[in-house]
Short mmCIF file of C-alpha atoms and ligand atoms in Angstrom, two decimals:
data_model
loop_
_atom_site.label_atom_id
_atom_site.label_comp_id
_atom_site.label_asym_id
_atom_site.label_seq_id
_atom_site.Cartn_x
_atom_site.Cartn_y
_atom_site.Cartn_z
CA UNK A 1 68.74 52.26 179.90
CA UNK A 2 71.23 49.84 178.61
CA UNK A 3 74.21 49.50 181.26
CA UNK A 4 77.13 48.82 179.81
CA UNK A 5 79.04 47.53 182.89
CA UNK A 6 76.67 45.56 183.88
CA UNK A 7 76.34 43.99 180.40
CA UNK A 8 80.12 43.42 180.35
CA UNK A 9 80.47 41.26 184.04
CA UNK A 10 77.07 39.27 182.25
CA UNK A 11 78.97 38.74 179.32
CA UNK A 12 82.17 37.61 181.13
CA UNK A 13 80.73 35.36 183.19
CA UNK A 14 78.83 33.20 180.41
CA UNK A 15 82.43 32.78 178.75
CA UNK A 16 83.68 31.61 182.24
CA UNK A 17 81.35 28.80 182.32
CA UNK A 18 82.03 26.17 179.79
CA UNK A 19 78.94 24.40 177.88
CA UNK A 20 79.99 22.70 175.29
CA UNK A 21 77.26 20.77 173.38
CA UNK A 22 78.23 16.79 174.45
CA UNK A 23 76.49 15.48 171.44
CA UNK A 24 79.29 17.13 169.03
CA UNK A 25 82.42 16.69 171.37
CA UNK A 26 81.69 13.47 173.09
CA UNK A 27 83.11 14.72 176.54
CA UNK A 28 81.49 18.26 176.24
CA UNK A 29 79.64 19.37 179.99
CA UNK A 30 76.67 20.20 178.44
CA UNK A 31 74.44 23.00 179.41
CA UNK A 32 72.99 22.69 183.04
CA UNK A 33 75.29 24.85 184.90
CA UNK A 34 75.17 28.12 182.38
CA UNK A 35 71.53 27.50 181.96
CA UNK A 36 71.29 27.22 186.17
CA UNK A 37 73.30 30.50 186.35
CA UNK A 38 71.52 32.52 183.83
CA UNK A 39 68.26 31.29 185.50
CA UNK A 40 69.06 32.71 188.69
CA UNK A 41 70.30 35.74 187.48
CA UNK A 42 67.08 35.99 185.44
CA UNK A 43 65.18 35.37 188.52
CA UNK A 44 67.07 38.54 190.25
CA UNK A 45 65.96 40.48 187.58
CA UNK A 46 62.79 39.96 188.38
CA UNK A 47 61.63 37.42 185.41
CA UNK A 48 59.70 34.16 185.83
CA UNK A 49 61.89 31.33 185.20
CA UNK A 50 61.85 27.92 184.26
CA UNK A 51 63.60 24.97 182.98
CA UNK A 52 63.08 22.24 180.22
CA UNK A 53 65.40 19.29 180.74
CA UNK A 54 65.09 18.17 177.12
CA UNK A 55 67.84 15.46 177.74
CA UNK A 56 70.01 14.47 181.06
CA UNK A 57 72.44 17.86 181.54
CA UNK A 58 70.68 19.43 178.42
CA UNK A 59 68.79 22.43 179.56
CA UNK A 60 66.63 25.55 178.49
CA UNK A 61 66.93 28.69 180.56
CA UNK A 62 63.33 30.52 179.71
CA UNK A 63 62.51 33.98 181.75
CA UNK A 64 59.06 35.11 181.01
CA UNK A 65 58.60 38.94 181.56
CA UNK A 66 54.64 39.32 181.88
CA UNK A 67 53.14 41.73 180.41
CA UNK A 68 50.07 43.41 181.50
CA UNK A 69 48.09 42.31 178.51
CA UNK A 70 46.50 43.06 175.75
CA UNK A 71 49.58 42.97 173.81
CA UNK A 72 51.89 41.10 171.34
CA UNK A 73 54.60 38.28 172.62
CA UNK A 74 57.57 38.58 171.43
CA UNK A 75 60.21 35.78 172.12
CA UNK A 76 64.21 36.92 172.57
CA UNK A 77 66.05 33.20 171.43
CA UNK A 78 69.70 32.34 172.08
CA UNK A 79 71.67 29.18 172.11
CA UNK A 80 74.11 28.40 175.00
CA UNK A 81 75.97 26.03 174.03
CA UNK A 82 78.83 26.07 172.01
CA UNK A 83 81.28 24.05 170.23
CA UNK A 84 84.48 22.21 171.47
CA UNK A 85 87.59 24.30 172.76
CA UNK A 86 89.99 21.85 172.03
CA UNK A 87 92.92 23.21 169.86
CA UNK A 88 92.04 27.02 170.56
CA UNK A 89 95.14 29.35 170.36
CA UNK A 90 93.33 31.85 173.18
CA UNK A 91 92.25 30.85 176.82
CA UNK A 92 88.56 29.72 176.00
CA UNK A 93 87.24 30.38 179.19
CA UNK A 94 88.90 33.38 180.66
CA UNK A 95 86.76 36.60 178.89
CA UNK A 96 89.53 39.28 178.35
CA UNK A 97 88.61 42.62 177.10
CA UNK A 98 91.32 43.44 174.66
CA UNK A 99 90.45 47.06 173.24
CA UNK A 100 87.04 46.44 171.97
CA UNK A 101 87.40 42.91 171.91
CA UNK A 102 86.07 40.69 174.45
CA UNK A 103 88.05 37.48 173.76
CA UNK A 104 86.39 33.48 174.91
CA UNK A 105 84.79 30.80 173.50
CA UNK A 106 81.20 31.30 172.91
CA UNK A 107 81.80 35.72 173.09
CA UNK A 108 80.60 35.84 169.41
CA UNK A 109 78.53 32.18 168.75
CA UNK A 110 76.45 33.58 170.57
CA UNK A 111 76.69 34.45 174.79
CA UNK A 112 77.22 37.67 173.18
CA UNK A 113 73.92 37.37 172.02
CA UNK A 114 72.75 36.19 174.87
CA UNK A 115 74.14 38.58 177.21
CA UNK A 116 72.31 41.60 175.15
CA UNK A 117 68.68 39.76 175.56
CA UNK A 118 69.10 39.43 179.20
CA UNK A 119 70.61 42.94 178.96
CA UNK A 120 67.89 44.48 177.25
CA UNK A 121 64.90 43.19 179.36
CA UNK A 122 66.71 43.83 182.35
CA UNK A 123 66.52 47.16 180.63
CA UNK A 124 63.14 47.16 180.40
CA UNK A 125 62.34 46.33 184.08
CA UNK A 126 64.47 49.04 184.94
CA UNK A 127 62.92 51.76 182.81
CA UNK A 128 59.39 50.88 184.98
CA UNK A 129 58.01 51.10 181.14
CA UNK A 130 54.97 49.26 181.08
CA UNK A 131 55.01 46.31 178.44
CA UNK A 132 51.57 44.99 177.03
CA UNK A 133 52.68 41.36 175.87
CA UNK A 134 54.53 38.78 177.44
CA UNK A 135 58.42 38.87 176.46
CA UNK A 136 59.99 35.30 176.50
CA UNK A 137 63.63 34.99 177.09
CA UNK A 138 64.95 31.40 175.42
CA UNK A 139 68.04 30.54 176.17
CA UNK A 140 68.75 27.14 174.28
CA UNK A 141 70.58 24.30 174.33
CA UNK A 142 71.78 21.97 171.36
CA UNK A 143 71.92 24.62 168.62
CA UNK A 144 75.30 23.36 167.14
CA UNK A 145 73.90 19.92 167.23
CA UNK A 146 70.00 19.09 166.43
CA UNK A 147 68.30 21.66 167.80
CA UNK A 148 66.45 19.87 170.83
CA UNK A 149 66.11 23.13 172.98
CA UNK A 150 64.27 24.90 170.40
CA UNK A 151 62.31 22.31 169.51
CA UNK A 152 61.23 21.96 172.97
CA UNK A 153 60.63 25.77 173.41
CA UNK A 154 58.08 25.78 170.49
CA UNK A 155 55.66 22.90 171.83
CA UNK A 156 55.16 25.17 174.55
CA UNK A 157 55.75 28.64 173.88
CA UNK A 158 54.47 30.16 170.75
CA UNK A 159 54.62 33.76 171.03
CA UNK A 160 53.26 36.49 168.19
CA UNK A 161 57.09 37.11 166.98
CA UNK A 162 60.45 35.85 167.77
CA UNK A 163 64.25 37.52 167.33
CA UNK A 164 67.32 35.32 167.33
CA UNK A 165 70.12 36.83 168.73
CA UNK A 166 73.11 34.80 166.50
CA UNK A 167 76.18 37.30 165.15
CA UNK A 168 74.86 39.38 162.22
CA UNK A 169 76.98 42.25 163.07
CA UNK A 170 73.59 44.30 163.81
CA UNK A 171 72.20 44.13 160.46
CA UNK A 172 68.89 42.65 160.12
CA UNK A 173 68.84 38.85 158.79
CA UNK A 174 65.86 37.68 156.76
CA UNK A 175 66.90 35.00 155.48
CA UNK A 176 68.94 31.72 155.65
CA UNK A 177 69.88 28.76 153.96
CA UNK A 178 68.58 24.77 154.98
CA UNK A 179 70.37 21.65 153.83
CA UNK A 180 69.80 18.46 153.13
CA UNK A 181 71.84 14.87 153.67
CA UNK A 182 71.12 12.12 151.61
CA UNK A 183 73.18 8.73 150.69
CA UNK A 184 73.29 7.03 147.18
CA UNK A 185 73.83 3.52 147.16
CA UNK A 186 75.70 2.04 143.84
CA UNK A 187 74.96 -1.20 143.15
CA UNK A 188 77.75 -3.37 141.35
CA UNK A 189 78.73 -6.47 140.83
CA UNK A 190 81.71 -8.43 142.43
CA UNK A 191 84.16 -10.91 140.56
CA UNK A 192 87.43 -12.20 140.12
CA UNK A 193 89.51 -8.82 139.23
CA UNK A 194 90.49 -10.99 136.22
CA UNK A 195 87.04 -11.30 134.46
CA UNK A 196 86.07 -7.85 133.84
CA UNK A 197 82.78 -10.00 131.54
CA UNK A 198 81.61 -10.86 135.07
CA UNK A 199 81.80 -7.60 137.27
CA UNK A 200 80.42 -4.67 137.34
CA UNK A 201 82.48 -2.02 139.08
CA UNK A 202 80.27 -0.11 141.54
CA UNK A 203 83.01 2.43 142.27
CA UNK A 204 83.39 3.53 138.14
CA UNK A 205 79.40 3.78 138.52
CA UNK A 206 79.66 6.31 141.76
CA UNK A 207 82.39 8.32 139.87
CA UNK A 208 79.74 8.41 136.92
CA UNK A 209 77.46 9.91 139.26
CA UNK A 210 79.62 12.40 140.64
CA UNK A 211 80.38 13.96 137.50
CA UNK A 212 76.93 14.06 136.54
CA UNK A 213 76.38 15.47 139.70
CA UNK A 214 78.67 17.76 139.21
CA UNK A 215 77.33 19.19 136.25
CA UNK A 216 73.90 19.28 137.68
CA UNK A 217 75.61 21.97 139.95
CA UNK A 218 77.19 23.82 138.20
CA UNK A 219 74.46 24.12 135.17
CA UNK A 220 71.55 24.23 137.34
CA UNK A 221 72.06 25.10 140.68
CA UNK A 222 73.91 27.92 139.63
CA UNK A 223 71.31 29.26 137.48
CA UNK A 224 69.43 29.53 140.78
CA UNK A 225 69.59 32.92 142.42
CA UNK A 226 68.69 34.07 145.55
CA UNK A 227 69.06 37.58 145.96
CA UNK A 228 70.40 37.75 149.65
CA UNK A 229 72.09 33.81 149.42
CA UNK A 230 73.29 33.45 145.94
CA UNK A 231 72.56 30.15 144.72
CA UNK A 232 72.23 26.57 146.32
CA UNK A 233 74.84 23.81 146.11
CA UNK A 234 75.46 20.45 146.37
CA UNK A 235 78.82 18.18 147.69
CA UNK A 236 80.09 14.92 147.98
CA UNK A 237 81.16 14.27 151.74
CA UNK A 238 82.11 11.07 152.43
CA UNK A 239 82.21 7.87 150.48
CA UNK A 240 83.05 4.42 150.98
CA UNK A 241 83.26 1.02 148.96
CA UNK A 242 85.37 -1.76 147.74
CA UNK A 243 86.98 -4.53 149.30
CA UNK A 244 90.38 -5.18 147.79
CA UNK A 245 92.86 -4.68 144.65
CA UNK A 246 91.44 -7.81 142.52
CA UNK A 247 87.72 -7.90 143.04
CA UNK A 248 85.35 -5.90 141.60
CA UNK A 249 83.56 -3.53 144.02
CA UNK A 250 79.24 -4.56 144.23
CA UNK A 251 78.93 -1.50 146.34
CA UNK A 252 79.77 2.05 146.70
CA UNK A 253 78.36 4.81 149.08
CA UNK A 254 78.52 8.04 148.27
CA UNK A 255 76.89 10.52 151.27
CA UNK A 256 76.32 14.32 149.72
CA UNK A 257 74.81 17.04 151.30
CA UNK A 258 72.75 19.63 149.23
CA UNK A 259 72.59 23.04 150.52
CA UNK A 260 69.39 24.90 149.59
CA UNK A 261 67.43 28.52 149.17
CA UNK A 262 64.30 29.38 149.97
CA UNK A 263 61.23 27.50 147.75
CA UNK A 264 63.52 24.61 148.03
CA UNK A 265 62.50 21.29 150.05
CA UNK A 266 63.30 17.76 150.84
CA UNK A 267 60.83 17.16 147.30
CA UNK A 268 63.16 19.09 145.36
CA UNK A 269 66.03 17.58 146.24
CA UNK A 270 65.06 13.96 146.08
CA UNK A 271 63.44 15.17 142.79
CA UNK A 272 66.86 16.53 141.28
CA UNK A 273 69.21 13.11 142.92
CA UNK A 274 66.70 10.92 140.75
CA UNK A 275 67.29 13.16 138.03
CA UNK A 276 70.91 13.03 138.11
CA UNK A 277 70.95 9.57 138.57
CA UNK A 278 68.19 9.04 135.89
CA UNK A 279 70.59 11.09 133.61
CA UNK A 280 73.27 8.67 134.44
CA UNK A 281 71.33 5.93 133.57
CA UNK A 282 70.23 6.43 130.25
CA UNK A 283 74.10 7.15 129.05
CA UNK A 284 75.01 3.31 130.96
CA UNK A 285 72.23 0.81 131.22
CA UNK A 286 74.57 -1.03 133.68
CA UNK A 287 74.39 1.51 136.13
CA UNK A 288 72.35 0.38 139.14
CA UNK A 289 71.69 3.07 142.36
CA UNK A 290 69.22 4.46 145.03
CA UNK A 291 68.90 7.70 147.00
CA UNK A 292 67.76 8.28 150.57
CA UNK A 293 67.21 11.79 151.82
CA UNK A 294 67.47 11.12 155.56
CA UNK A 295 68.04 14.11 157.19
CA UNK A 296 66.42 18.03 156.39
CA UNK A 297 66.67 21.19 157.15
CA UNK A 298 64.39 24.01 155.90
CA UNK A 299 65.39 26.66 154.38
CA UNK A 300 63.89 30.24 156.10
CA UNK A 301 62.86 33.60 154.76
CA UNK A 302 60.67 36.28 156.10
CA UNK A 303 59.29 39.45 154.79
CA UNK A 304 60.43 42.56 155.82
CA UNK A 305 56.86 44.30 155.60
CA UNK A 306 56.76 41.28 158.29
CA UNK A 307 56.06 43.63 161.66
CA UNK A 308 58.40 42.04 163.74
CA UNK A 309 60.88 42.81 160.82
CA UNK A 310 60.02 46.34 160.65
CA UNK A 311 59.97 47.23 164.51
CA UNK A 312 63.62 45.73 164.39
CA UNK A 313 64.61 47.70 161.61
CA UNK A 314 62.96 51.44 163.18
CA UNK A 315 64.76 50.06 166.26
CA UNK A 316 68.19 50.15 164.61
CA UNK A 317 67.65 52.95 162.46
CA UNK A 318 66.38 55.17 165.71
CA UNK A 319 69.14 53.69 168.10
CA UNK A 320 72.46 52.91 165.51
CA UNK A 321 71.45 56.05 163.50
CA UNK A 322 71.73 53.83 160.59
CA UNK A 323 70.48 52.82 157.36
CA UNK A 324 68.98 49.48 157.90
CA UNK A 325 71.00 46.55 155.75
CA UNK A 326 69.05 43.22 155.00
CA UNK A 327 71.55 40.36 154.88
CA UNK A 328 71.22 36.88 154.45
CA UNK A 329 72.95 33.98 156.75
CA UNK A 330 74.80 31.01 155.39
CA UNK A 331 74.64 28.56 158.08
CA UNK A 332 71.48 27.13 159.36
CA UNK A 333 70.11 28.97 162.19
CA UNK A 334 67.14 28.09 164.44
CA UNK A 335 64.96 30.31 163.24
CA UNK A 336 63.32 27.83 160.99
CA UNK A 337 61.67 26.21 163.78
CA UNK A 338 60.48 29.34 164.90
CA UNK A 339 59.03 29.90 161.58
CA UNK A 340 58.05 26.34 161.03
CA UNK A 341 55.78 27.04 164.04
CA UNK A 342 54.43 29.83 162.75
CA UNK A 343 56.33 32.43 164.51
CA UNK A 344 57.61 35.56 162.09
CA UNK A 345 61.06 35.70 163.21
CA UNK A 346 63.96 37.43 162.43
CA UNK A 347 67.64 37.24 163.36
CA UNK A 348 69.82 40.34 164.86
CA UNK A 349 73.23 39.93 166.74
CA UNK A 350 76.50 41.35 167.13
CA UNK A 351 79.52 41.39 165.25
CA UNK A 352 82.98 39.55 165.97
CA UNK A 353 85.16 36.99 164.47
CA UNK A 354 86.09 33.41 164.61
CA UNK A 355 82.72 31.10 165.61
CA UNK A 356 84.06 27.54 166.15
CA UNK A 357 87.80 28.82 165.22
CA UNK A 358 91.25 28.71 167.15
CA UNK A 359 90.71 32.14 168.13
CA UNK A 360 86.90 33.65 168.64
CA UNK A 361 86.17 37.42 170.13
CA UNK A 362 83.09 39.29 169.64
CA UNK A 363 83.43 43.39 169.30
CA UNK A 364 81.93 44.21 172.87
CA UNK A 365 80.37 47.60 171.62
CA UNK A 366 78.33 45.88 169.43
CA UNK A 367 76.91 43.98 171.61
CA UNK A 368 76.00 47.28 173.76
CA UNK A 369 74.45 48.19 170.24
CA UNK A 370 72.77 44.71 169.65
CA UNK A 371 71.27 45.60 173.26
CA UNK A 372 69.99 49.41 172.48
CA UNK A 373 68.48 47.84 169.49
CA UNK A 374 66.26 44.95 171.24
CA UNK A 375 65.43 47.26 174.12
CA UNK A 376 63.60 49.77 171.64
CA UNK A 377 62.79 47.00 169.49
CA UNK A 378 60.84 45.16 172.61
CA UNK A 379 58.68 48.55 173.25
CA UNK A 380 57.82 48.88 169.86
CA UNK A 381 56.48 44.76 169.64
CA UNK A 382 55.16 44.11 173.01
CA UNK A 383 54.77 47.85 174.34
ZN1 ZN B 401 75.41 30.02 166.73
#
């Protein structure tokens, strides 16, 4: 059985310890001592633990529960870290239970995730239920950055099914968006400001492209439905160029990033930037540009007649006593490079408010629930 207590003083004391990923806050202590601390209390549960030092201070936690054998692996995944706590209304790292609200940096994105996968295999050992297939406990580092600690998990541990535990407010997630960041270079032509024959203004030819670009969004990207994420979307984040009042700019850089739905890839999206620009071109011969799509993200989806997607949804219809919801995430999650090694995964967390805000709690009794949920939920995969 779930303990509720015990889940609570677990819970507190992740928010007490401060991890804050170092590669988004310069500054930020990085993940060795929470991943040392949940490894040891791992250990006194009775798990075998290890750790991958993926970078100096950067750590996994992973517990392995063996199972006898003979049966499926599931893997329980949860990131650590978490983002800065610098202008936070709330003390970030004293955890106080306000009515059902546990109240800390981290309680919601995601050591209240966390604290329900140790939770429920702690659960598990308890019960003295035997469990057929290994059960993996991840606990990650770098999620709100790039995603080292999963990476490193999957070269060496690819189990037959994987859960995230990120917020979802206990309804099953089978699906989430990926992105993509690209730059377009415009090419001008500087000159005197006074000989307009001469130049060719590279910052007129980047606002050309942005309102082509715009249109391309807002014709077809919105045309483009995903049932559970809507439609994709593109936006201009930074840009740059020029060099003072009388010269003609040679050189503007616009940086975008293009969010995008499942059946979408890096091809499609430096398939539609050459498009746009293409369409640019033909309307203004002058008009000179290139596109580099230097950074991706895939987008993830998963069936629910997927196994691991059904054993979580029995779990919360048999535990919450509820109809099962299928929701979609906005953000990026690491569950893509669970699938992208082959590992049908699905995402189920608790519910709260205010990930990377001023003031961020998570509703403590659903993260009793989230626990109820992945203790039946490991019997049914791995039992
Ligand atoms: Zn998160």
């Amino acid at each position: 059985m779930v303990s509720e207590k015990r889940l609570l003083e677990l819970l507190k004391s992740l928010i007490r310890i401060q991890s804050v990923n170092p590669d988004l806050t310069p500054g930020g202590n990085g993940e060795e001592e929470i991943a040392r601390f949940i490894g040891s209390y791992m250990e006194s549960v009775g798990l075998l633990v290890r750790y991958q030092e993926v970078a100096p201070g950067r750590l996994n936690a992973i517990g392995v529960l063996k199972g006898t054998g003979g049966g499926r692996s599931l893997m329980l995944n949860g990131h650590i870290d978490t983002v800065d706590v610098e202008g936070m209304t709330i003390d970030p790292l004293d955890p106080v239970l306000k009515g059902d609200r546990l109240y800390g940096r981290g309680s919601f994105d995601m050591k209240g995730g966390v604290a329900a996968m140790i939770e429920a295999v702690n659960a598990v050992v308890d019960s003295g239920t035997p469990i057929r297939g290994d059960v993996v406990i991840a606990c990650v580092c770098d999620e709100e950055y790039a995603s080292m600690g999963t990476e490193a998990v999957v070269r060496e541990y690819v189990t037959d099914a994987a859960i995230v535990t990120e917020p979802t407010a206990n309804r099953v997630c089978v699906a989430h968006k990926g992105f993509a960041w690209a730059t377009v270079e415009v090419t001008g032509k500087a000159a005197h400001g006074s000989l307009p024959s001469e130049g060719v203004d590279a910052i007129m030819g980047a606002g050309k492209f942005l309102s082509q670009l715009d249109l391309y969004a807002r014709e077809t990207l919105a045309a483009r439905k995903h049932p559970l994420l809507g439609s994709p979307s593109v936006h201009a984040s930074l840009i740059e160029g020029g060099s003072n009042l009388s010269t003609y700019p040679s050189r503007c850089v616009v940086k975008l990033e293009r969010r995008t739905v499942p059946g979408e890839g890096r091809e499609t999206v430096e398939r539609e930037i050459e498009m746009v620009l293409q369409a640019v071109k033909e309307k203004d011969p002058q008009f000179q540009a290139s596109a580099d799509v230097f950074f991706t993200r895939p987008p993830f989806e998963v069936s629910t007649d997927e196994p691991v997607v059904r054993a979580v949804s029995e779990a919360v219809s048999e535990t919450l006593g509820r109809k099962v919801e299928y929701v979609g995430s906005h953000p990026w999650l690491d569950s893509a490079i669970l699938a992208g090694a082959g590992v049908p995964t699905v995402i189920l967390g608790p519910d709260g408010y205010g990930a990377h805000g001023a003031v961020e709690y998570v509703h403590f009794p659903s993260v009793v629930d989230t626990a109820r949920v992945l203790f039946s939920a490991i019997s049914k995969i791995a039992g």
